[in-house]
PDB file of C-alpha atoms in Angstrom:
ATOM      1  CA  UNK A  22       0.000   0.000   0.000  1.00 51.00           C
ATOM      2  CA  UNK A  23       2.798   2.117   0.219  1.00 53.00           C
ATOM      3  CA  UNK A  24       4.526   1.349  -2.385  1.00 53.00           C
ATOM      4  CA  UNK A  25       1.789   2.843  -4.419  1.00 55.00           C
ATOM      5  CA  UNK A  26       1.299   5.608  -2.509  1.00 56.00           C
ATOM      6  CA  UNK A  27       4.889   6.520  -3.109  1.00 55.00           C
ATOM      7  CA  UNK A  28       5.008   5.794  -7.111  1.00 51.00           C
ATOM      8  CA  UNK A  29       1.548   8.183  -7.113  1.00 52.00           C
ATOM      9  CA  UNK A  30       3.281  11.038  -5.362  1.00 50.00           C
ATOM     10  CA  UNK A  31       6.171  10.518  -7.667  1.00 54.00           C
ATOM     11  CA  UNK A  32       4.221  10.627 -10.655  1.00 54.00           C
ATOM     12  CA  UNK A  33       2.340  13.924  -9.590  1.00 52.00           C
ATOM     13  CA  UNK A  34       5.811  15.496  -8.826  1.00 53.00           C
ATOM     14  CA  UNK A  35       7.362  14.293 -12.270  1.00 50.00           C
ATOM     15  CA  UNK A  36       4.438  16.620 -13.990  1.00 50.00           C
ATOM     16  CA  UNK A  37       4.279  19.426 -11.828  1.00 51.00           C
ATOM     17  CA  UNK A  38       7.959  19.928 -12.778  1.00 52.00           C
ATOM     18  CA  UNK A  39       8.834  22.549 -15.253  1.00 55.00           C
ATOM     19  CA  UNK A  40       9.925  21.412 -18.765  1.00 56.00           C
ATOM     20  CA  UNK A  41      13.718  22.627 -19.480  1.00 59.00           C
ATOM     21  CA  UNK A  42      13.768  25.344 -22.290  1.00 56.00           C
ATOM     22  CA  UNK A  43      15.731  24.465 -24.922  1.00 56.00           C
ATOM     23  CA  UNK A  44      16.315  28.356 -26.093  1.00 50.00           C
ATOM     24  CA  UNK A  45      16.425  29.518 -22.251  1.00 54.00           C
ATOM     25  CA  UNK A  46      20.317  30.673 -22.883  1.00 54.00           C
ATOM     26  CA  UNK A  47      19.824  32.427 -26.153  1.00 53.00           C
ATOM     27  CA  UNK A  48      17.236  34.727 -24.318  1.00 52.00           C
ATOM     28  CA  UNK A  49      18.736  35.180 -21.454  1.00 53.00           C
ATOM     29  CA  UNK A  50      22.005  36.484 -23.766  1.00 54.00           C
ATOM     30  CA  UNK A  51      19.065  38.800 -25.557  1.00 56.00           C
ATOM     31  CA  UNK A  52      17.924  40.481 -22.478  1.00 57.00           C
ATOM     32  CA  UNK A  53      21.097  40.909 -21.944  1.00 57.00           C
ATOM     33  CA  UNK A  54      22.179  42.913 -24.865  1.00 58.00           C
ATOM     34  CA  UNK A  55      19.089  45.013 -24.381  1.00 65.00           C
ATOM     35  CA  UNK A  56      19.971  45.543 -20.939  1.00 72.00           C
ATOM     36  CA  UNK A  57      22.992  46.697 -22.036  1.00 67.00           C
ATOM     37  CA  UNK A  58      21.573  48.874 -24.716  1.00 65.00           C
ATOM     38  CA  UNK A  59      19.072  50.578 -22.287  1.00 74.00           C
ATOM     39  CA  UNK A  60      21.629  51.234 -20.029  1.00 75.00           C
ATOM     40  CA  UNK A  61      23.827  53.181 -22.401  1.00 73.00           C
ATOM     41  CA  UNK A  62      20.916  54.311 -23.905  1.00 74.00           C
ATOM     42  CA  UNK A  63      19.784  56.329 -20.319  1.00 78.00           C
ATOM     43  CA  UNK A  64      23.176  56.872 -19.673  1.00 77.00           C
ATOM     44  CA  UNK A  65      23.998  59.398 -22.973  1.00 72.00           C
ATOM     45  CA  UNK A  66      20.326  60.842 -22.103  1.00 77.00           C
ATOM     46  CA  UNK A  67      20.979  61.905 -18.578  1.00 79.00           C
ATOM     47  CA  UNK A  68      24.373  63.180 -19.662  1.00 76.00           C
ATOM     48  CA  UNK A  69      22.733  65.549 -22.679  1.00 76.00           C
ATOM     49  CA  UNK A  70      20.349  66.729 -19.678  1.00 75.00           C
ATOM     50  CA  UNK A  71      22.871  67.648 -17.009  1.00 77.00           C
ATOM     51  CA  UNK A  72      25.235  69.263 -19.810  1.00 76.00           C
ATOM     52  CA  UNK A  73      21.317  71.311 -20.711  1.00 76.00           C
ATOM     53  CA  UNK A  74      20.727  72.132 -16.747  1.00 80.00           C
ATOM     54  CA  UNK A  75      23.864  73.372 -16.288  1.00 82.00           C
ATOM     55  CA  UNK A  76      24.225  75.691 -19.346  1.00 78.00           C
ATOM     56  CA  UNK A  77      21.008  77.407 -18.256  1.00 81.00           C
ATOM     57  CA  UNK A  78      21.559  77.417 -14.418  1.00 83.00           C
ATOM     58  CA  UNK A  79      25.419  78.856 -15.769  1.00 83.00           C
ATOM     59  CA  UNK A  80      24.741  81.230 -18.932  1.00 88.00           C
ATOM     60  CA  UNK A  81      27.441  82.971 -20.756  1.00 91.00           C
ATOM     61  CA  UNK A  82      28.612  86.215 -19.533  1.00 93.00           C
ATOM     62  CA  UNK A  83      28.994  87.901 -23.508  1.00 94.00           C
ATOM     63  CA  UNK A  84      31.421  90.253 -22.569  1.00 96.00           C
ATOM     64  CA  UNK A  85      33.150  88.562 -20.739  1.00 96.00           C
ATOM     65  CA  UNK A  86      33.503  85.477 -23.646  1.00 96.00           C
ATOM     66  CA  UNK A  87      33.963  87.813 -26.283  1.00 97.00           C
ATOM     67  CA  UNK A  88      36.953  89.659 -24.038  1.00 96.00           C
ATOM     68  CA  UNK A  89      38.369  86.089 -23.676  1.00 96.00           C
ATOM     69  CA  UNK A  90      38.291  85.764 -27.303  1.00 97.00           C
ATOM     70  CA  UNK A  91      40.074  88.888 -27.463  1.00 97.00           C
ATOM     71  CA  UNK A  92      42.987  88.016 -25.376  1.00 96.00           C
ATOM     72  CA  UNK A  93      43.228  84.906 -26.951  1.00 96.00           C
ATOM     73  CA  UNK A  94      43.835  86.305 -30.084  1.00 96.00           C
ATOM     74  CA  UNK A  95      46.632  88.784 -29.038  1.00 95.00           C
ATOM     75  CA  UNK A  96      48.741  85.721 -28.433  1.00 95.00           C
ATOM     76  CA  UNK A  97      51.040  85.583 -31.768  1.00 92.00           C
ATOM     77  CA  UNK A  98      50.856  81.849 -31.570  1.00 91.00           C
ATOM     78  CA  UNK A  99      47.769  81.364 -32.349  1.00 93.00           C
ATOM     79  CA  UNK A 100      47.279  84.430 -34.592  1.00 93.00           C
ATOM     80  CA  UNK A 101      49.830  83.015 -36.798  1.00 90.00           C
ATOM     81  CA  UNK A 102      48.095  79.888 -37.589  1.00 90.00           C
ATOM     82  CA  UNK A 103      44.619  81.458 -36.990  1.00 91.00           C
ATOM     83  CA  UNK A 104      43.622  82.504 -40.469  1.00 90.00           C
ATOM     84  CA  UNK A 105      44.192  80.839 -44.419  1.00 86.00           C
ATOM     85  CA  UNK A 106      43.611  82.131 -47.754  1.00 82.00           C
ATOM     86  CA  UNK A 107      42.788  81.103 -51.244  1.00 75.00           C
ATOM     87  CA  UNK A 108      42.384  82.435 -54.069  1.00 70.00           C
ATOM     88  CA  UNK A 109      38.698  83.255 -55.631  1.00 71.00           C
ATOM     89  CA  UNK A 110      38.329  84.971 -59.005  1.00 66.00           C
ATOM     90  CA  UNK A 111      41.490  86.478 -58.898  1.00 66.00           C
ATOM     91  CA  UNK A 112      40.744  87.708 -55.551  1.00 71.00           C
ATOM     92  CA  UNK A 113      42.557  86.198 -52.481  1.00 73.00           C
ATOM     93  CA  UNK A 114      40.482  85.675 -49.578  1.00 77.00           C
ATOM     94  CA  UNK A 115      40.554  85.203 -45.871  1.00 82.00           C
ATOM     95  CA  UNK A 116      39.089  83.192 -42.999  1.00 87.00           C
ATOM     96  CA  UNK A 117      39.605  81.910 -40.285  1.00 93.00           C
ATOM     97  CA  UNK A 118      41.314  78.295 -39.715  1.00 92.00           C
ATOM     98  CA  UNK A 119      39.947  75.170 -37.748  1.00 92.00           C
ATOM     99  CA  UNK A 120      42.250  76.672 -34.702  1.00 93.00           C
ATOM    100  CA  UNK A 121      40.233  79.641 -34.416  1.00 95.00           C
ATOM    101  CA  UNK A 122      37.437  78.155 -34.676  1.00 95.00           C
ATOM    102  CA  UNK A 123      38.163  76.034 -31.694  1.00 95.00           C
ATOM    103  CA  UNK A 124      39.381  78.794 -29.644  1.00 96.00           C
ATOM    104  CA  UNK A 125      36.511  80.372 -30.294  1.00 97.00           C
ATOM    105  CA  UNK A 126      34.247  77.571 -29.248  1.00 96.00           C
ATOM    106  CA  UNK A 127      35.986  77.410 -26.195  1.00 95.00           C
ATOM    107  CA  UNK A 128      35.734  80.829 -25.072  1.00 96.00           C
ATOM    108  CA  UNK A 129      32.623  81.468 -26.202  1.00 96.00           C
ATOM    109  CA  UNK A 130      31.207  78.565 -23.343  1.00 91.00           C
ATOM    110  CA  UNK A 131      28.321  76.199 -23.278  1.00 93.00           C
ATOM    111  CA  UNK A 132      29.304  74.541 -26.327  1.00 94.00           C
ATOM    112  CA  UNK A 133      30.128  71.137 -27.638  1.00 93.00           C
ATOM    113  CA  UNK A 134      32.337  69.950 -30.760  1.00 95.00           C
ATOM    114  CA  UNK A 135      34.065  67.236 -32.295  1.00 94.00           C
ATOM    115  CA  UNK A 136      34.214  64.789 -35.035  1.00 94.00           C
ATOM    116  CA  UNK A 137      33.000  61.052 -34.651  1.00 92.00           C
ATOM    117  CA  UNK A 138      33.167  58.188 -36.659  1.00 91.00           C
ATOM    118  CA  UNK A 139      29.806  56.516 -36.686  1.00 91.00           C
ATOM    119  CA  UNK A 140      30.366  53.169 -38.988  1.00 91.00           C
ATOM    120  CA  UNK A 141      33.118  51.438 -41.256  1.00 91.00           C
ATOM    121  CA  UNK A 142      31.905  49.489 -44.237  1.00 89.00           C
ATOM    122  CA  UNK A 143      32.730  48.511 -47.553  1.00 88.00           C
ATOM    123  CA  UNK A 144      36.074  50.347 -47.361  1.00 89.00           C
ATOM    124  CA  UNK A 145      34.920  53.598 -46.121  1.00 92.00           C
ATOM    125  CA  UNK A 146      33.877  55.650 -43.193  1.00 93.00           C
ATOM    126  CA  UNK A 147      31.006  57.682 -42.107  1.00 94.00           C
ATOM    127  CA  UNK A 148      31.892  60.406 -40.418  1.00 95.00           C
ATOM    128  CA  UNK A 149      29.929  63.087 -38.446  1.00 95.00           C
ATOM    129  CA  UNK A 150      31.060  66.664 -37.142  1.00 96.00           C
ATOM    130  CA  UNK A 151      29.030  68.502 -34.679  1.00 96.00           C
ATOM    131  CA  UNK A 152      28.660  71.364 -32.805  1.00 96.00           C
ATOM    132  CA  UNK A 153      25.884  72.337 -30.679  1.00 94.00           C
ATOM    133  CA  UNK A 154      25.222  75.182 -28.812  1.00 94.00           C
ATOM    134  CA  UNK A 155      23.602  73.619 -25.161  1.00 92.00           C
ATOM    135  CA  UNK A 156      22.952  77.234 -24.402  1.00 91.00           C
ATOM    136  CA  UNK A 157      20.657  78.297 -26.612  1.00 90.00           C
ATOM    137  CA  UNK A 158      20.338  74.685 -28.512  1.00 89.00           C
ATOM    138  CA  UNK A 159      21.460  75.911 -31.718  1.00 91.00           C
ATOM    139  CA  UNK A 160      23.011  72.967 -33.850  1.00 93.00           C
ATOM    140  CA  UNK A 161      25.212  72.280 -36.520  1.00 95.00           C
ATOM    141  CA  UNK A 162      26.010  68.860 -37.946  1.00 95.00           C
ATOM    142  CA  UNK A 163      27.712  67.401 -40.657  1.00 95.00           C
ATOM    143  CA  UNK A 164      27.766  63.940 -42.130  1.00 95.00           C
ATOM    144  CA  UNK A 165      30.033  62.781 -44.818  1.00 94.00           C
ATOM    145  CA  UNK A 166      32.024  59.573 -46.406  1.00 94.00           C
ATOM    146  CA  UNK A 167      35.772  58.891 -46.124  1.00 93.00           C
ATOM    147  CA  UNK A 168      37.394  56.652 -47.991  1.00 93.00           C
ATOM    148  CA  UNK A 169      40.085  54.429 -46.785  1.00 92.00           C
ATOM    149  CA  UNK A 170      42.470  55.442 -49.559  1.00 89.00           C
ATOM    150  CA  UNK A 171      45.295  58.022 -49.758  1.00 86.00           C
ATOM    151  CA  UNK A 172      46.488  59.838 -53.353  1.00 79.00           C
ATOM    152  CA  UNK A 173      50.178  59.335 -54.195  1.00 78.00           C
ATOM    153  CA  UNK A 174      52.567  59.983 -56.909  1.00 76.00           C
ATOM    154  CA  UNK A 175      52.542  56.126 -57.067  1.00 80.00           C
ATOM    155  CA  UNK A 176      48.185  55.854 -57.578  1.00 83.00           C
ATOM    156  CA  UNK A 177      45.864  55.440 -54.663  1.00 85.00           C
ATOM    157  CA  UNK A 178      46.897  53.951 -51.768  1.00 88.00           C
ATOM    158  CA  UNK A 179      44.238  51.411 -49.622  1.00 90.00           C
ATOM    159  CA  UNK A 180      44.717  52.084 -46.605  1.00 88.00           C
ATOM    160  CA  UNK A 181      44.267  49.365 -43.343  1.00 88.00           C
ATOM    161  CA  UNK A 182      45.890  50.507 -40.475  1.00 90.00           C
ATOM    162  CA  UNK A 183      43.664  52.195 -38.157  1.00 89.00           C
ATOM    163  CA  UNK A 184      45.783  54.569 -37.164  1.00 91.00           C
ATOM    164  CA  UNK A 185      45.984  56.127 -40.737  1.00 90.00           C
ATOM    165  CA  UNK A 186      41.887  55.446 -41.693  1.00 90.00           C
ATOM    166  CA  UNK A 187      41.646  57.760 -37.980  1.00 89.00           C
ATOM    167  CA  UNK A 188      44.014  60.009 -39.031  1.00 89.00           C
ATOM    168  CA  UNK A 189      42.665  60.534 -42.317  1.00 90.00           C
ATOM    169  CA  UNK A 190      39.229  60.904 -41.552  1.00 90.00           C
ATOM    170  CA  UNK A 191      40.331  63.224 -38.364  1.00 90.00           C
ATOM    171  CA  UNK A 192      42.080  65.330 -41.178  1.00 88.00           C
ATOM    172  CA  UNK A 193      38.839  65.030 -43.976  1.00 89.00           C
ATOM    173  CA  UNK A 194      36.715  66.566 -40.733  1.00 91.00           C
ATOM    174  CA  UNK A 195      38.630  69.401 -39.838  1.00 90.00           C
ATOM    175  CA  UNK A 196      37.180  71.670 -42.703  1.00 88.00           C
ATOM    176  CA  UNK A 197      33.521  70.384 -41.561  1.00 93.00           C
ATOM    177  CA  UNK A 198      34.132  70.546 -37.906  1.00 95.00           C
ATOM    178  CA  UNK A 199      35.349  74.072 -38.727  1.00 94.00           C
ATOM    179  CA  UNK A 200      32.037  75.053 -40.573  1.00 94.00           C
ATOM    180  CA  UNK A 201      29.898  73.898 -37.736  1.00 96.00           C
ATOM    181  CA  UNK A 202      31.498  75.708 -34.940  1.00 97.00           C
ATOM    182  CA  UNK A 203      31.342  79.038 -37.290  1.00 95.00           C
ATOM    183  CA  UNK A 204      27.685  78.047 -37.840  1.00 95.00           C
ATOM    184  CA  UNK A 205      26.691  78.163 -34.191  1.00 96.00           C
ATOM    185  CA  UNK A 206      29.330  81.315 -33.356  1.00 96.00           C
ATOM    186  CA  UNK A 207      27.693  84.575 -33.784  1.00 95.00           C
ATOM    187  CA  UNK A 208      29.150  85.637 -37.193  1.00 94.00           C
ATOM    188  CA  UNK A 209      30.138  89.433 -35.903  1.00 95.00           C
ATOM    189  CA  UNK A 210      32.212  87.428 -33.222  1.00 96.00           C
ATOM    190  CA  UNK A 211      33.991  85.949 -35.512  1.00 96.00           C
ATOM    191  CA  UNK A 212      34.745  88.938 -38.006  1.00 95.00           C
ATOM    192  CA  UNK A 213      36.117  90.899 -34.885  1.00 96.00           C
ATOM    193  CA  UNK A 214      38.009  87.983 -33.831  1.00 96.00           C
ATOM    194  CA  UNK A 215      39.796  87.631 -37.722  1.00 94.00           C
ATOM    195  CA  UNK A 216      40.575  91.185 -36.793  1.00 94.00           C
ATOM    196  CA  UNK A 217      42.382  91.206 -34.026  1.00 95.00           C
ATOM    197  CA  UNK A 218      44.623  87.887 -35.341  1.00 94.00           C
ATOM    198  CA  UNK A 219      45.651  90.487 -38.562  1.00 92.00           C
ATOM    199  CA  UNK A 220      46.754  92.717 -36.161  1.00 92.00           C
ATOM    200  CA  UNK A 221      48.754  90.705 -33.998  1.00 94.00           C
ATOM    201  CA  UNK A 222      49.972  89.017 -37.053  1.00 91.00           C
ATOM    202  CA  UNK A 223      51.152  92.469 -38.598  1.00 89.00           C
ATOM    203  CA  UNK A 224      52.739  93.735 -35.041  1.00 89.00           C
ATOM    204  CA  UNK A 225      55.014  90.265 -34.469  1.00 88.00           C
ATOM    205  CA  UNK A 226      55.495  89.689 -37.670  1.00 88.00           C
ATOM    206  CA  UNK A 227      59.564  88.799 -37.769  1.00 88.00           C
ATOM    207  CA  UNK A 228      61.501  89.484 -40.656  1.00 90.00           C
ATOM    208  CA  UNK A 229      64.880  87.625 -39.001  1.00 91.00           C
ATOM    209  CA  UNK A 230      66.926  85.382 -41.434  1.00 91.00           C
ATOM    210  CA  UNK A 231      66.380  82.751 -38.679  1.00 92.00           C
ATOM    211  CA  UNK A 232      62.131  83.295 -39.186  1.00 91.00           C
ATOM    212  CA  UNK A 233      62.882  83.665 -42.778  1.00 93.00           C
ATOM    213  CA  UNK A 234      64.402  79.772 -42.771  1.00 93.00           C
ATOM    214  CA  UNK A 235      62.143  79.001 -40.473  1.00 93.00           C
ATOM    215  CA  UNK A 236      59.492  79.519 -42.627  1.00 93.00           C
ATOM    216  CA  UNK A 237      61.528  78.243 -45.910  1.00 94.00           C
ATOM    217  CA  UNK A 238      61.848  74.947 -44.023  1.00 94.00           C
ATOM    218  CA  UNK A 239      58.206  75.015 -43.260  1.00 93.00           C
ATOM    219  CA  UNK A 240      56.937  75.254 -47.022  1.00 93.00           C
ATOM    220  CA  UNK A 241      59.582  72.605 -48.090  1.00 93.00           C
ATOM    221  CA  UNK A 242      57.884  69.996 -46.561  1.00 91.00           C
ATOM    222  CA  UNK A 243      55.114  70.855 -49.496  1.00 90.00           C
ATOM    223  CA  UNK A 244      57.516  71.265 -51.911  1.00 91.00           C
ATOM    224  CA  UNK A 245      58.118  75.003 -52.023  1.00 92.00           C
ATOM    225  CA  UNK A 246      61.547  76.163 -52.673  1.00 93.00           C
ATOM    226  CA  UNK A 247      63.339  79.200 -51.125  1.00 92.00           C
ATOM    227  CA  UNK A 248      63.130  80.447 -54.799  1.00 93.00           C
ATOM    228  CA  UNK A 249      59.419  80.278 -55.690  1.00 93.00           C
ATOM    229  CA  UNK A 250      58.743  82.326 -52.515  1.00 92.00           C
ATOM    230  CA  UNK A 251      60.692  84.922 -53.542  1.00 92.00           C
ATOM    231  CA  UNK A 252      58.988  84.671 -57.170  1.00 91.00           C
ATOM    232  CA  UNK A 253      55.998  84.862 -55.290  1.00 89.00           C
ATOM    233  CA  UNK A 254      56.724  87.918 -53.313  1.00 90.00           C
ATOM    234  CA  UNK A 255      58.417  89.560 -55.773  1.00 90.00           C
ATOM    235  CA  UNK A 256      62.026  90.390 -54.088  1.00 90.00           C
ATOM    236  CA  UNK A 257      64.362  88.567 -52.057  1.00 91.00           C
ATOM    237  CA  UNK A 258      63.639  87.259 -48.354  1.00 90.00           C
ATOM    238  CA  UNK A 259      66.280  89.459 -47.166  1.00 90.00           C
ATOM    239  CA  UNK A 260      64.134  92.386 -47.984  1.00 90.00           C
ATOM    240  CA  UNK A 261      60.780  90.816 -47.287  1.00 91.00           C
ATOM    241  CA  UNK A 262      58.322  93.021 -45.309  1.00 89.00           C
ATOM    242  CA  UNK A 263      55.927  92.402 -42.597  1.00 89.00           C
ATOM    243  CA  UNK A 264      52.586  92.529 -44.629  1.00 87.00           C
ATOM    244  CA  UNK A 265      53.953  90.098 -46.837  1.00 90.00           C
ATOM    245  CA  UNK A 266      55.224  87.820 -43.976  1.00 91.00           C
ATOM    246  CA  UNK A 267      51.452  87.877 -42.998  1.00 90.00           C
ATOM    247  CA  UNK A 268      50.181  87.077 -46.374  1.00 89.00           C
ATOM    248  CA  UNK A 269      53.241  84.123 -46.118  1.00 92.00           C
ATOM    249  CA  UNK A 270      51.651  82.714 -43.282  1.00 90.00           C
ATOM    250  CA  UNK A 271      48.129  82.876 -44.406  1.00 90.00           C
ATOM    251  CA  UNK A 272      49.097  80.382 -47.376  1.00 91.00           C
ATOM    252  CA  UNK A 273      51.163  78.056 -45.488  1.00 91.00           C
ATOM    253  CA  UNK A 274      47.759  77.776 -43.389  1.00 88.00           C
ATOM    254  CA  UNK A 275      45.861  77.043 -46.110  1.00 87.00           C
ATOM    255  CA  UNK A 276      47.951  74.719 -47.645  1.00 88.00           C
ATOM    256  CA  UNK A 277      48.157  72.466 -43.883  1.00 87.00           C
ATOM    257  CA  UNK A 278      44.652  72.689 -43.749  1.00 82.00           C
ATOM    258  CA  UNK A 279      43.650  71.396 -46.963  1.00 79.00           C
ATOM    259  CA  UNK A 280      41.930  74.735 -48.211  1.00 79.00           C
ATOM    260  CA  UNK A 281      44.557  74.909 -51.305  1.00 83.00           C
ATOM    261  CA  UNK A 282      47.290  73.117 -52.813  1.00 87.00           C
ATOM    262  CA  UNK A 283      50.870  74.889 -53.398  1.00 88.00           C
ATOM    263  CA  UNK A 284      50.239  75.122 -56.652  1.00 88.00           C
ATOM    264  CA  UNK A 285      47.162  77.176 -56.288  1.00 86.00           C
ATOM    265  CA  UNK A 286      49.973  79.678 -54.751  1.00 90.00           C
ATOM    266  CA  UNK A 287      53.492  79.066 -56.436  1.00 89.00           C
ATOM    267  CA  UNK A 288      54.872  78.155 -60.218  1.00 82.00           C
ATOM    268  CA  UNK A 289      55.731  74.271 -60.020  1.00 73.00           C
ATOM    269  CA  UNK A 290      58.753  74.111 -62.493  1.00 63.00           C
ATOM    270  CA  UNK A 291      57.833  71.230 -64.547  1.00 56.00           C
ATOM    271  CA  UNK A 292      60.779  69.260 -66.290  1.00 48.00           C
ATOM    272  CA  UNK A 293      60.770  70.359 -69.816  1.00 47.00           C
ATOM    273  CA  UNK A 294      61.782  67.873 -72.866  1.00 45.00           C
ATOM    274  CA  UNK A 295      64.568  68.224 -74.705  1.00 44.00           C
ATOM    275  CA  UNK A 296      64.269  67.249 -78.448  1.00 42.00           C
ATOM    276  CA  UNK A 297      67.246  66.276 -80.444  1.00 42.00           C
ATOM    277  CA  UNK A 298      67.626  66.747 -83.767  1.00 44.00           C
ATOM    278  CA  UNK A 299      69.128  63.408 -84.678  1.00 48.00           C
ATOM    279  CA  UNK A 300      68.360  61.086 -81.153  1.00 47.00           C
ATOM    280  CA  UNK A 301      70.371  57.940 -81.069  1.00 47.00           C
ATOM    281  CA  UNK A 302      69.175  54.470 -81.958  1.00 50.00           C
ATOM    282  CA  UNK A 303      69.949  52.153 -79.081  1.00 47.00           C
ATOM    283  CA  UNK A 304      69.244  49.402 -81.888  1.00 45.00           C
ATOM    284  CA  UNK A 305      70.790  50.445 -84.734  1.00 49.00           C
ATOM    285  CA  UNK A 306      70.427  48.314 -87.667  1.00 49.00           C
ATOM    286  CA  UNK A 307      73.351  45.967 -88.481  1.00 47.00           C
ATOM    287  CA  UNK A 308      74.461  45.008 -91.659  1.00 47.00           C
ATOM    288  CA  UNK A 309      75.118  41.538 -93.508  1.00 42.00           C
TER     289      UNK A 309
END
């Protein structure tokens, strides 16, 4: 009697007993992953909040930015790589650089910048540059494909290390990252501040023979010879003055920063042919 009472209560356990799942891990991994995802998800959200709660509980002081951006320009290091030119119609014109742009940015306050890479496929980036004013929530933002290929002499090189596909696309953003931070930067902010870098630029401008190599060695690294600046400028280094120092550095910021090539700026010799009357055969025919 028992005996079946036992193999009854057995039986009644064995069904009450949950089945295993078969797919039990796999979902367990998925929740997982969206765990994940929410968190980082909530995590970027509170951060663009606080960054919002902040910029209104601190606003900008205008005067006081725009002083900062002021001062900042008076320094001759960045007013000599704070402005580029190129040449438009005949005309050469000036802005200002990526590094004023960022100085700008980062006196004017409340703002965030920068260039992110979003996805690689099929051989290329996407890349995005932002900025965004938290202040008055004014944004700028830029999307746009890079390549992972670099133009030689040799042909196109592919390009797999990731330091160079960062580099590159770092370098591709610059110009964009520039345009955004001008595009949330009041513009008459900016005009004052290109300004101020001319003047600083025309008061230390240094006409030394030790600036003058300095800046020789500079634009060989692009190929410019001692000779086609002086071509350029129309006299000798010795006797170079300080607007044209200016107008020197101008180009070799345009040229760093992608805005121009050299020879947008200076005569490339090119190696001329020379024809011979009568050239030798180096298979001349031979006689029987």
């Amino acid at each position: 009697m028992s005996t079946t009472n036992e193999l009854a209560l057995s039986q009644e356990n064995a069904v009450a007993a949950p089945a295993s799942n078969p797919f039990g891990t796999a979902i367990a991994h998925r929740e997982s992953q969206t765990t994940l995802g929410d968190v980082e998800q909530s995590r970027a959200i509170a951060e663009v909040q606080s960054a919002m709660v902040i910029a209104k509980r601190f606003p900008r002081d205008q005067k006081t930015a725009f002083d900062a951006i002021m001062n900042a320009c008076d320094r001759p290091t960045l007013a000599n790589s704070a402005l580029y030119s190129y040449s438009r119609g005949g005309s050469d014109i000036t802005g200002p650089s990526i590094r004023l742009a960022e100085a700008l940015a980062q006196n004017w306050g409340n703002i965030q910048f920068g260039i992110r890479e979003l996805e690689q496929r099929g051989g290329e980036s996407t890349v995005e540059a932002f900025a965004w004013d938290i202040e008055t929530n004014t944004r700028q933002v830029k999307v746009f494909q890079v390549k992972h290929e670099r133009h030689t002499r040799q042909g196109v090189k592919r390009l797999t290390d990731p330091r160079d596909i960062y580099e590159l696309a770092a370098n591709q953003g610059a110009r964009r990252l520039r345009a955004c931070i001008l595009g949330v930067i009041p513009g008459d902010v900016t005009e004052a501040a290109v300004a101020r870098c001319e003047q600083t630029m025309s008061a230390n401008a240094d006409c030394s023979p030790a600036a003058m190599k300095k800046m020789v060695d500079a634009f060989g690294e692009y190929k410019v010879t001692k000779e086609q600046i002086e071509k350029r400028i129309q006299r000798r280094l010795e006797a170079i003055q300080p607007a044209q120092v200016v107008q020197l550095k101008k180009i070799y910021a345009s040229i760093r920063d992608g805005m121009s090539t050299a020879a947008d700026w200076f005569e490339i010799a090119k190696p001329s042919a020379v024809a011979t009357e009568n050239p030798i055969n180096p298979f001349p025919e031979t006689k029987e």
